[in-house]
Short mmCIF file of N, CA and C and ligand atoms in Angstrom, two decimals:
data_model
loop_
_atom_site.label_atom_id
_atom_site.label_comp_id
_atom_site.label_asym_id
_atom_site.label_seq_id
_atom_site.Cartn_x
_atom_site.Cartn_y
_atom_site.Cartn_z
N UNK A 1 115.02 196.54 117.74
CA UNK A 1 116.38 196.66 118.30
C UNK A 1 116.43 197.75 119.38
N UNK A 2 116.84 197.48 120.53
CA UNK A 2 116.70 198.36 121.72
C UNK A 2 118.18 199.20 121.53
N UNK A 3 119.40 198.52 120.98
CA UNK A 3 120.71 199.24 121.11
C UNK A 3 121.87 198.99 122.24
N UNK A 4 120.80 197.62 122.77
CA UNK A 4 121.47 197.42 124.37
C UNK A 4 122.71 196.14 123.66
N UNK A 5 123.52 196.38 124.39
CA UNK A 5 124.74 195.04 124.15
C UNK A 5 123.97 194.02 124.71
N UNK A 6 124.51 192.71 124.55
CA UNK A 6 124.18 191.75 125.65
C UNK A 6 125.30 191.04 125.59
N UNK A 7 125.39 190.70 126.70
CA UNK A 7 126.99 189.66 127.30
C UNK A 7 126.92 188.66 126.18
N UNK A 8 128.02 188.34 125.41
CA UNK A 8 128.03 187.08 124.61
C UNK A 8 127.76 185.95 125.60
N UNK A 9 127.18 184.89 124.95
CA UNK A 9 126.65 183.49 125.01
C UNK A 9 127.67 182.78 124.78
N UNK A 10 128.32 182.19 125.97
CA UNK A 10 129.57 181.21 126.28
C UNK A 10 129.22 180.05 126.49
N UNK A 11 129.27 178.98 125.75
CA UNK A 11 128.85 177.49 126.38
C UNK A 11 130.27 176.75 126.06
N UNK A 12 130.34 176.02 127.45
CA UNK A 12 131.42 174.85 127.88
C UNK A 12 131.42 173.47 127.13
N UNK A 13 132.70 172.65 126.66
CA UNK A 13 131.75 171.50 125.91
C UNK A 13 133.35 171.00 126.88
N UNK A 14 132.79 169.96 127.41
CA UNK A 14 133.66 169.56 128.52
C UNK A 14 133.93 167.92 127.62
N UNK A 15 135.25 167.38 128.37
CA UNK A 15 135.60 165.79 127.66
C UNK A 15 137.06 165.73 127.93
N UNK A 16 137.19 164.70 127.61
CA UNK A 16 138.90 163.91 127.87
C UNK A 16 139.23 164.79 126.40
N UNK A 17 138.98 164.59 125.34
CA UNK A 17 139.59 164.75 123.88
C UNK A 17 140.83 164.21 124.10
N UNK A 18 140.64 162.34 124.41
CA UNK A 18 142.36 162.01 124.27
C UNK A 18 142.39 160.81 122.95
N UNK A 19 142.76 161.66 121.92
CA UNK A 19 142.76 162.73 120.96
C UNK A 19 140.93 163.39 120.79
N UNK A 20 141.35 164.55 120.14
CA UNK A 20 139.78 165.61 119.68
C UNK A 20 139.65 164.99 118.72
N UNK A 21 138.62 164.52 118.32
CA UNK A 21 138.03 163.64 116.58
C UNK A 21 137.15 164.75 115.84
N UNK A 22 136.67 164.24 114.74
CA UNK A 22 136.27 164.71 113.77
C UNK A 22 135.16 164.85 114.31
N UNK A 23 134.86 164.06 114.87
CA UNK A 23 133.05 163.85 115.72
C UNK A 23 132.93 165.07 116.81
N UNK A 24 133.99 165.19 117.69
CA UNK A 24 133.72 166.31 118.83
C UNK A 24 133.79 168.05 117.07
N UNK A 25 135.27 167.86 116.57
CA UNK A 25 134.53 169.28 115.43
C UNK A 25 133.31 169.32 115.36
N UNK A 26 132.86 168.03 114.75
CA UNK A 26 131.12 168.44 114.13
C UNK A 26 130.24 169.23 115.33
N UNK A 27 130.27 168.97 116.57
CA UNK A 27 129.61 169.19 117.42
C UNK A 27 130.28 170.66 118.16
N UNK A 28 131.08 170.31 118.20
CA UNK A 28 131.86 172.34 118.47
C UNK A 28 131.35 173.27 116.66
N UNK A 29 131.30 172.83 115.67
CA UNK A 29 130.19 173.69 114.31
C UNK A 29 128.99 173.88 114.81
N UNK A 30 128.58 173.15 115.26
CA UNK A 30 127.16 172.79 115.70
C UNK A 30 127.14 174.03 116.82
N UNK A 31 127.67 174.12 117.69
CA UNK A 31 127.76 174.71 119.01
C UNK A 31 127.75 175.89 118.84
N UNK A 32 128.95 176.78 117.67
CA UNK A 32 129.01 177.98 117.37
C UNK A 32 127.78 178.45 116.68
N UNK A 33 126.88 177.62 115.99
CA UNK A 33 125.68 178.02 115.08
C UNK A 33 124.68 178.51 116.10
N UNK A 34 124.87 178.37 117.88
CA UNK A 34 124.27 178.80 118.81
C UNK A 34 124.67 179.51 119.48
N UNK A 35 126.08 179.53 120.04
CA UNK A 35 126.60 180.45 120.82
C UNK A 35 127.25 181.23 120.28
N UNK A 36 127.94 182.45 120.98
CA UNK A 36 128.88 183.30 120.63
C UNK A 36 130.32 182.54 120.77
N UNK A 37 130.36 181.80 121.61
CA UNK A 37 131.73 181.22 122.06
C UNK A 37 131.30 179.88 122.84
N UNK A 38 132.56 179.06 122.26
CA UNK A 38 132.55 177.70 122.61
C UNK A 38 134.20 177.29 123.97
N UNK A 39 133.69 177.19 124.50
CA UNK A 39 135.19 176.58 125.67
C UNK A 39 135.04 175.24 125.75
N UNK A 40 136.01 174.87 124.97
CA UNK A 40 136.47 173.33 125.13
C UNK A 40 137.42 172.83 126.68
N UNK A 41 136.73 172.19 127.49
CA UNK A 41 137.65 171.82 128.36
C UNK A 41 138.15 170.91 129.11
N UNK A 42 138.99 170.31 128.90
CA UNK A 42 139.64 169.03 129.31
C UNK A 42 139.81 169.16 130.72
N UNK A 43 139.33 167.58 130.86
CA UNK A 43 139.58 167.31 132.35
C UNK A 43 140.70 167.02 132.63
N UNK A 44 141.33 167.50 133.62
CA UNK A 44 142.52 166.92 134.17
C UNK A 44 141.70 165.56 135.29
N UNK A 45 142.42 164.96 134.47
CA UNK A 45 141.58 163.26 135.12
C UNK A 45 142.91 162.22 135.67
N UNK A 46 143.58 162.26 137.09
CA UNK A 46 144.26 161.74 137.63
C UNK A 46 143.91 160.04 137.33
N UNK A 47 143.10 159.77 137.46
CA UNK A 47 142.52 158.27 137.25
C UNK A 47 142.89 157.70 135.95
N UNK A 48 142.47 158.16 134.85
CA UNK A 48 142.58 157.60 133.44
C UNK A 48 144.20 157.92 133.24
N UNK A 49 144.71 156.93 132.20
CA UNK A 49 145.80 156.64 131.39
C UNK A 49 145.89 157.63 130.20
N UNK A 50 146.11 158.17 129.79
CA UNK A 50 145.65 158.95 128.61
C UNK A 50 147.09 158.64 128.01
N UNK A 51 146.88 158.72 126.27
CA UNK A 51 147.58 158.85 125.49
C UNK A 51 148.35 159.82 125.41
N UNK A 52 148.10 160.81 125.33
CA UNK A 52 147.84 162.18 124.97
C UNK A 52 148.08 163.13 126.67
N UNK A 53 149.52 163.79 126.66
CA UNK A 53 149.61 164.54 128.15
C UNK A 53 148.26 165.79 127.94
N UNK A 54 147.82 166.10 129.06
CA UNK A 54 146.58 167.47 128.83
C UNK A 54 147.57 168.70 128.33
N UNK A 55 149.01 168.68 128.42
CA UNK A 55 148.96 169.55 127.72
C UNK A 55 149.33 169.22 125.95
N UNK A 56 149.62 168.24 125.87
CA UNK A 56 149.62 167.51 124.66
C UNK A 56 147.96 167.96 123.81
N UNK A 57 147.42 167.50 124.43
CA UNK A 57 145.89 167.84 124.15
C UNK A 57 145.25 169.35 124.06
N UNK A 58 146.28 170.00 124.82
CA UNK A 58 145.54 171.34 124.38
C UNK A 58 146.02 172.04 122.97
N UNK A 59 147.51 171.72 122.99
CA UNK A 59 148.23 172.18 122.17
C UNK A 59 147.40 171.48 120.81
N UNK A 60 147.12 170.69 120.30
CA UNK A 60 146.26 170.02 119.21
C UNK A 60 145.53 170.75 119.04
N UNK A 61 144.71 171.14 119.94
CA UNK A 61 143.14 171.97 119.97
C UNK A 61 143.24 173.13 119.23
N UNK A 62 144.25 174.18 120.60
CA UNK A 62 144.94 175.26 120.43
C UNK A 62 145.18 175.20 118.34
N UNK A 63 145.62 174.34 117.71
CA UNK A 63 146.54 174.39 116.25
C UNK A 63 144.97 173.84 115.50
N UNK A 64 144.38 173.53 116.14
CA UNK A 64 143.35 172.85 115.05
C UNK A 64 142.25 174.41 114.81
N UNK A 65 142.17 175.35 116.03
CA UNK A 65 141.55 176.31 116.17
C UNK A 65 142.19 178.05 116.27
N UNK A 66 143.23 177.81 115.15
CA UNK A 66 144.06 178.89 115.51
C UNK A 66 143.38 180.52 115.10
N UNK A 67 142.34 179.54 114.14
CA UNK A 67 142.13 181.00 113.26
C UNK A 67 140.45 180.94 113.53
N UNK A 68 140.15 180.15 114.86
CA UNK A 68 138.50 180.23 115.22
C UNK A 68 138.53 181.26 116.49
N UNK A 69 138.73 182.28 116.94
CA UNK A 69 138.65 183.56 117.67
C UNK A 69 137.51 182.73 118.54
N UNK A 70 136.45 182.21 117.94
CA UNK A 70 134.88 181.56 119.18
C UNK A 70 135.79 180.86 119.79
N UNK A 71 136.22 179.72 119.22
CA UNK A 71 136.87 178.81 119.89
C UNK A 71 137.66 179.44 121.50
N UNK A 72 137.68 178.58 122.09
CA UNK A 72 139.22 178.30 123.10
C UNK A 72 138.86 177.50 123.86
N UNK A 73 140.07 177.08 124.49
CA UNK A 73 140.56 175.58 124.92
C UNK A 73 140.94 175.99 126.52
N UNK A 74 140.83 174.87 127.61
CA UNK A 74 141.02 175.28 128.84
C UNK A 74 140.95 173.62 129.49
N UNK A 75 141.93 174.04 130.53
CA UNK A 75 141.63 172.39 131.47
C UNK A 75 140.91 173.11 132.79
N UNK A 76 140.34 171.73 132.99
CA UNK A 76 139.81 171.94 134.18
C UNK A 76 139.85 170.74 135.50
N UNK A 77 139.58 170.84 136.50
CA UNK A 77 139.65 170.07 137.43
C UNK A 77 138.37 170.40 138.09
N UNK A 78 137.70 169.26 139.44
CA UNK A 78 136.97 169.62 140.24
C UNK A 78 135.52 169.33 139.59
N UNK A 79 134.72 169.73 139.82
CA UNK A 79 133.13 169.86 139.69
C UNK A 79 133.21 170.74 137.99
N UNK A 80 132.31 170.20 137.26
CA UNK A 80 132.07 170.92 135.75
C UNK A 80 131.20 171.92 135.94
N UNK A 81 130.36 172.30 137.05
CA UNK A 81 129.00 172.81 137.34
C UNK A 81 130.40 174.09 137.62
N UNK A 82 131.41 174.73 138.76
CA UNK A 82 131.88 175.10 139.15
C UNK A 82 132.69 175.73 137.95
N UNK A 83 133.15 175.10 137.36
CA UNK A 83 134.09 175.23 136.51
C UNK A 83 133.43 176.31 135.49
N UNK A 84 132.14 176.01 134.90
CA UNK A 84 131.31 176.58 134.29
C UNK A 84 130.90 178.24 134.64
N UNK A 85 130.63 177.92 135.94
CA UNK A 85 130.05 179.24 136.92
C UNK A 85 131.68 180.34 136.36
N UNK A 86 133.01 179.34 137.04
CA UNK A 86 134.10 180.57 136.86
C UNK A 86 134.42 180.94 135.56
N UNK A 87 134.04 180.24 134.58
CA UNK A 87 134.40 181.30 133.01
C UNK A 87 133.13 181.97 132.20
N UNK A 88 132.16 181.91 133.50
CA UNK A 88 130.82 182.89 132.99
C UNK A 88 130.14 181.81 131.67
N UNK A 89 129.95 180.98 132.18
CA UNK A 89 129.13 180.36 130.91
C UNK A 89 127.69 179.34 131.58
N UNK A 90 126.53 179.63 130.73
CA UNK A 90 126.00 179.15 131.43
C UNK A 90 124.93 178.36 130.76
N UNK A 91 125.96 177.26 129.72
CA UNK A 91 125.81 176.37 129.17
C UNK A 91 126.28 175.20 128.93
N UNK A 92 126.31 173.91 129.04
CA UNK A 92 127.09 173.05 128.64
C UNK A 92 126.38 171.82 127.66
N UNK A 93 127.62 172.02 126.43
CA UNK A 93 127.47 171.33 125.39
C UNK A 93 127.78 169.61 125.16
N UNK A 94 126.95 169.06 125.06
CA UNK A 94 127.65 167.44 124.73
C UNK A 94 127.17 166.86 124.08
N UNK A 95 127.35 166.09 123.11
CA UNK A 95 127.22 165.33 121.89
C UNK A 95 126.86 164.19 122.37
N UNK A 96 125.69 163.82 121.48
CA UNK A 96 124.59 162.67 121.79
C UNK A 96 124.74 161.86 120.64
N UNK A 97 125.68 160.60 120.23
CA UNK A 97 125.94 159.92 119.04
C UNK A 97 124.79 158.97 118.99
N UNK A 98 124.76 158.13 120.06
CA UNK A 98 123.79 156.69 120.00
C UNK A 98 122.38 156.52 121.11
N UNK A 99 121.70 155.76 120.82
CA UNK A 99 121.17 155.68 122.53
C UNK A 99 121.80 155.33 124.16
N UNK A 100 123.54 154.60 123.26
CA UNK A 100 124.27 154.22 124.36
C UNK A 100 124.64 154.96 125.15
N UNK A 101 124.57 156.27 124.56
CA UNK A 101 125.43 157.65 125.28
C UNK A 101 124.17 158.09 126.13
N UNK A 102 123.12 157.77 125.98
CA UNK A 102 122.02 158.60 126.36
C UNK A 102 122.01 158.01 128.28
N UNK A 103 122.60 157.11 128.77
CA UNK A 103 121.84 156.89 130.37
C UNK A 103 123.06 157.52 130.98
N UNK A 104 124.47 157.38 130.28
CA UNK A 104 125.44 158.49 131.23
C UNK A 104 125.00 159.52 131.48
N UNK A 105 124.95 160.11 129.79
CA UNK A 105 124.28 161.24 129.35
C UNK A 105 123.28 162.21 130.31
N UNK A 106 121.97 161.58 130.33
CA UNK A 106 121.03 161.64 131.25
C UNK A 106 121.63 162.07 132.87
N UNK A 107 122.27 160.63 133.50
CA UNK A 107 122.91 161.23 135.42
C UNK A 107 123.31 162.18 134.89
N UNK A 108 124.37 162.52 134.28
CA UNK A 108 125.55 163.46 134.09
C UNK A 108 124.91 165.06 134.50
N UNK A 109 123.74 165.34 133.60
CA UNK A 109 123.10 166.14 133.33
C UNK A 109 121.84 166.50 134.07
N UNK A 110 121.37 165.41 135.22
CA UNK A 110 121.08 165.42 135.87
C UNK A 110 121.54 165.82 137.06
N UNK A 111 122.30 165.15 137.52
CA UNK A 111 123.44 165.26 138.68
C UNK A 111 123.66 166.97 139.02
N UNK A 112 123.87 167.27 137.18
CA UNK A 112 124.72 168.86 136.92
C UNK A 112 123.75 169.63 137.83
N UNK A 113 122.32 169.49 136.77
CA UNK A 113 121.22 170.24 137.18
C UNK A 113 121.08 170.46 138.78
N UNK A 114 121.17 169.17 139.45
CA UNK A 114 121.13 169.06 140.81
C UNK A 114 122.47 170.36 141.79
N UNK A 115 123.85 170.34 141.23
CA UNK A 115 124.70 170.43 141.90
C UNK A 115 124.28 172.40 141.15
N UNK A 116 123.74 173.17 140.30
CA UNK A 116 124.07 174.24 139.78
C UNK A 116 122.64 174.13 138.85
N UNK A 117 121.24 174.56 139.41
CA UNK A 117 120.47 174.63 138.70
C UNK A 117 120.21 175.71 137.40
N UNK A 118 121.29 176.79 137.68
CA UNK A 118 121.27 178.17 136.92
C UNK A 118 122.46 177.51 135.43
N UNK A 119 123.35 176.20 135.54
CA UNK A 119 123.68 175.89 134.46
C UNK A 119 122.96 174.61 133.35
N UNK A 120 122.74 174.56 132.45
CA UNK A 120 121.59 173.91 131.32
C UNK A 120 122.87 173.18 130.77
N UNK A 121 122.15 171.97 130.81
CA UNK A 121 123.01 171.25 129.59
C UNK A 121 122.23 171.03 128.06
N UNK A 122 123.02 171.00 127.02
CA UNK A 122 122.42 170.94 125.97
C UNK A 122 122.73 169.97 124.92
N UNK A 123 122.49 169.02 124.51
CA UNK A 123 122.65 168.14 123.47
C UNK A 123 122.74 168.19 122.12
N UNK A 124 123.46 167.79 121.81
CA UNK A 124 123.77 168.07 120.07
C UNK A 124 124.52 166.16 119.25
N UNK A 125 123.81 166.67 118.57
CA UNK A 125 124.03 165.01 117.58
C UNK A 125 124.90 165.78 116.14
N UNK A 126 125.37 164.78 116.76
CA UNK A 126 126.62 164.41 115.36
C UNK A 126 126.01 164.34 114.07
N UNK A 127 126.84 164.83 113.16
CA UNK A 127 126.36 163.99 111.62
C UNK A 127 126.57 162.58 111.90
N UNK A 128 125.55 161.68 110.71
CA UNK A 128 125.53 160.43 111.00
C UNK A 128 126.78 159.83 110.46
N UNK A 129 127.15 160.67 109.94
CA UNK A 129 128.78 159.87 109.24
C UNK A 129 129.88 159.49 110.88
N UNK A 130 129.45 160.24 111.61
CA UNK A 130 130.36 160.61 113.53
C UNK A 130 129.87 159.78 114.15
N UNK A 131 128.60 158.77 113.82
CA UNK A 131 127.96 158.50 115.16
C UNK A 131 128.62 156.93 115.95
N UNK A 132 129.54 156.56 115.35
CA UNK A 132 130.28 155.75 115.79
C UNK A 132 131.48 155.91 116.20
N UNK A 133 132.17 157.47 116.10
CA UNK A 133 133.42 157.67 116.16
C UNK A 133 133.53 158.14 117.55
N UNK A 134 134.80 157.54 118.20
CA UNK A 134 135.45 157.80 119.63
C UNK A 134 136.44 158.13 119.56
N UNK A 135 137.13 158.59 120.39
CA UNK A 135 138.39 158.88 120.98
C UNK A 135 139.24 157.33 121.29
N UNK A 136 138.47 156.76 122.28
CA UNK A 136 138.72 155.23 122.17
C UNK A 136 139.57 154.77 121.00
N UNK A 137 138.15 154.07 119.69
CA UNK A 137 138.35 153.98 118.95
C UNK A 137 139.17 153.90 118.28
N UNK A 138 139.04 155.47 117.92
CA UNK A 138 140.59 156.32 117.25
C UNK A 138 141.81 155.60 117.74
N UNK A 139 142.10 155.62 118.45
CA UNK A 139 143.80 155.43 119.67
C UNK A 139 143.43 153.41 118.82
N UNK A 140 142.24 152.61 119.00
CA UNK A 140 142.52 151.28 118.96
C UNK A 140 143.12 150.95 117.76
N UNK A 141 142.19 151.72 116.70
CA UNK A 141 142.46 150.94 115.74
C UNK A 141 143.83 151.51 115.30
N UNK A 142 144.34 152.57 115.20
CA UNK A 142 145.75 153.63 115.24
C UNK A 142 146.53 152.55 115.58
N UNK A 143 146.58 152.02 117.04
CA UNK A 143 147.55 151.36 117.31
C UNK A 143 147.71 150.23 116.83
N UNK A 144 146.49 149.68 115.90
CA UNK A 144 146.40 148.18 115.11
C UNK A 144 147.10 148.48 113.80
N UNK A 145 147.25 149.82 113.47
CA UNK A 145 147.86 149.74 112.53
C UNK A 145 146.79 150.27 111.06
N UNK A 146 145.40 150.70 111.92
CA UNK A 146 144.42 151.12 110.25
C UNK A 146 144.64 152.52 110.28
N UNK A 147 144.48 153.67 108.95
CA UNK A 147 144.79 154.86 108.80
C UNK A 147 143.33 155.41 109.85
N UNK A 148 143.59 156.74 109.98
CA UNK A 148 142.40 157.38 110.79
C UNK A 148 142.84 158.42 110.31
N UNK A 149 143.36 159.05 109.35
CA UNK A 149 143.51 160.87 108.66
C UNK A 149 142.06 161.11 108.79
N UNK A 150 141.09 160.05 108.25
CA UNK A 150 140.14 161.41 108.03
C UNK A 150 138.74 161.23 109.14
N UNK A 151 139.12 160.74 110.45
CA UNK A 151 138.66 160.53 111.85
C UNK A 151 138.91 162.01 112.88
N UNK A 152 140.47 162.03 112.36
CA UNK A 152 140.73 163.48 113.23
C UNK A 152 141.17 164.76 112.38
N UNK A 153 141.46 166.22 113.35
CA UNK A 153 141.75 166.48 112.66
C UNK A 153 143.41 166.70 112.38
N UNK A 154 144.00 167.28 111.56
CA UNK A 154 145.66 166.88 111.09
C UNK A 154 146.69 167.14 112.06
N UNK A 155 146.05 168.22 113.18
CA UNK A 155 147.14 168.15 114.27
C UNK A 155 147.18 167.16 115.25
N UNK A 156 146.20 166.62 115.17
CA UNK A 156 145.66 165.27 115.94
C UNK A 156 146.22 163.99 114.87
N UNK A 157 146.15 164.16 114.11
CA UNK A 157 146.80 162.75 112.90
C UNK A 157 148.56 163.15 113.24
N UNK A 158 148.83 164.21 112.82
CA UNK A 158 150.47 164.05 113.04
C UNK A 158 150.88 164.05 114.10
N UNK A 159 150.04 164.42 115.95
CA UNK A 159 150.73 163.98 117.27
C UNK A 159 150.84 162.30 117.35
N UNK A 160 149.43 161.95 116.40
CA UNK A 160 149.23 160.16 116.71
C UNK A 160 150.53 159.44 115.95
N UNK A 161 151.06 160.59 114.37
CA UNK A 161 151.92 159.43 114.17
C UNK A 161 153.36 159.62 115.07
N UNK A 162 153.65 161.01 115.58
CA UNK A 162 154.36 161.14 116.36
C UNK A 162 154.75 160.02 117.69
N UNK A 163 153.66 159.45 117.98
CA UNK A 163 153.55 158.83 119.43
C UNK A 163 153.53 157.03 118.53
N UNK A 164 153.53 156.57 117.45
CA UNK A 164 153.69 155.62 116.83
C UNK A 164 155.21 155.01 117.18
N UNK A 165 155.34 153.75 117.26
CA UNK A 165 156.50 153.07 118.03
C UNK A 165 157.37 153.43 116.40
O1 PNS B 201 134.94 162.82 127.38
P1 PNS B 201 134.30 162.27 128.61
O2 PNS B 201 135.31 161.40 129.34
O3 PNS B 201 133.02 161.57 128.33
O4 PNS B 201 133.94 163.52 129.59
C1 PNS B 201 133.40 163.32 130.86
C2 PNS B 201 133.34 164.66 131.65
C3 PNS B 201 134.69 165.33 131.68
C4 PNS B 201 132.34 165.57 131.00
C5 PNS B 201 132.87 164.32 133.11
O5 PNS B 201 133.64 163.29 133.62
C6 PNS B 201 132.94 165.51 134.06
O6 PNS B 201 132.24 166.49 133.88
N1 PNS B 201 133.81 165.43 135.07
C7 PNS B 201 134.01 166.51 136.04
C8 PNS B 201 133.59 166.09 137.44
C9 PNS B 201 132.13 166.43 137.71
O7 PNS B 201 131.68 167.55 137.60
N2 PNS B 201 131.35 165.39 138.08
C10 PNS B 201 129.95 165.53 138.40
C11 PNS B 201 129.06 165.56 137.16
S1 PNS B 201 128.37 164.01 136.84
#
């Protein structure tokens, strides 16, 4: 032990979360077992429809993580490489469920590398009980009418029944 501090270890785990599932938790547990701090951050994504307003979505996060100090929640816009650089982190986290995820996966992280070689992306797999669970998903079958309590977590179950016709 030298006695020297070192800057905590901040890694970004970037995504829609429209809603946050049980599957993105497992992988933000996962995340803290490496870093000092995890920043969850939603895209502000003009294009997509979302269920869920971004600030709808933070506020969930925000209540699901009230008493996780690592945790915090942030939107973002623009380039993720950029985004990364301005909250000092110089990691980014994303969850690898299937092989399907793996060729986005791959450009994405590629691309990153290309646009910000000083930020690393890092992969993390779900428990296998997650490896089918989406955000998607979640919202389809919700709106068909099957329970999903134990898909998300409860601030995310009571905005969904909130938004129920
Ligand atoms: O939850 P999602 O929709 O799979 O998340 C995708 C996300 C937000 C990680 C990705 O769309 C993104 O990073 N967008 C920011 C724009 C950007 O940096 N694009 C270049 C990297 S390929």
């Amino acid at each position: 032990m030298t006695g020297k501090s070192r800057r905590p270890s901040r890694a970004v785990y970037p995504g829609s979360f429209d809603p946050i599932t049980n599957g993105h938790l497992d992988i933000i547990e996962r995340g803290l077992k490496v870093f000092d701090e995890v920043v969850i951050a939603i895209l502000r994504n003009p294009e997509k429809d979302p269920l869920f307003t971004v600030e709808e979505r933070v506020a969930i996060i925000q209540e699901t993580y009230r008493r996780q100090p690592r945790v915090k929640v942030d939107t973002f816009s623009g380039l993720l490489v950029d985004y990364a650089v301005k909250v000092k982190a110089t990691v980014i986290v994303r969850g690898l469920r299937a092989i399907s995820d793996f060729e986005f996966e791959f450009q994405m992280a590629l691309m990153n590398r290309r646009l910000n070689p000083k930020i690393e992306t890092v992969f993390m797999m779900p428990a296998e009980s997650y490896s089918y669970l989406s955000s998607r998903l979640v919202k389809e079958v919700f709106a068909l009418g099957a329970p999903v309590r134990d898909l998300v977590p409860p601030a995310a179950h009571r905005r969904l029944q909130e938004k129920a016709p």
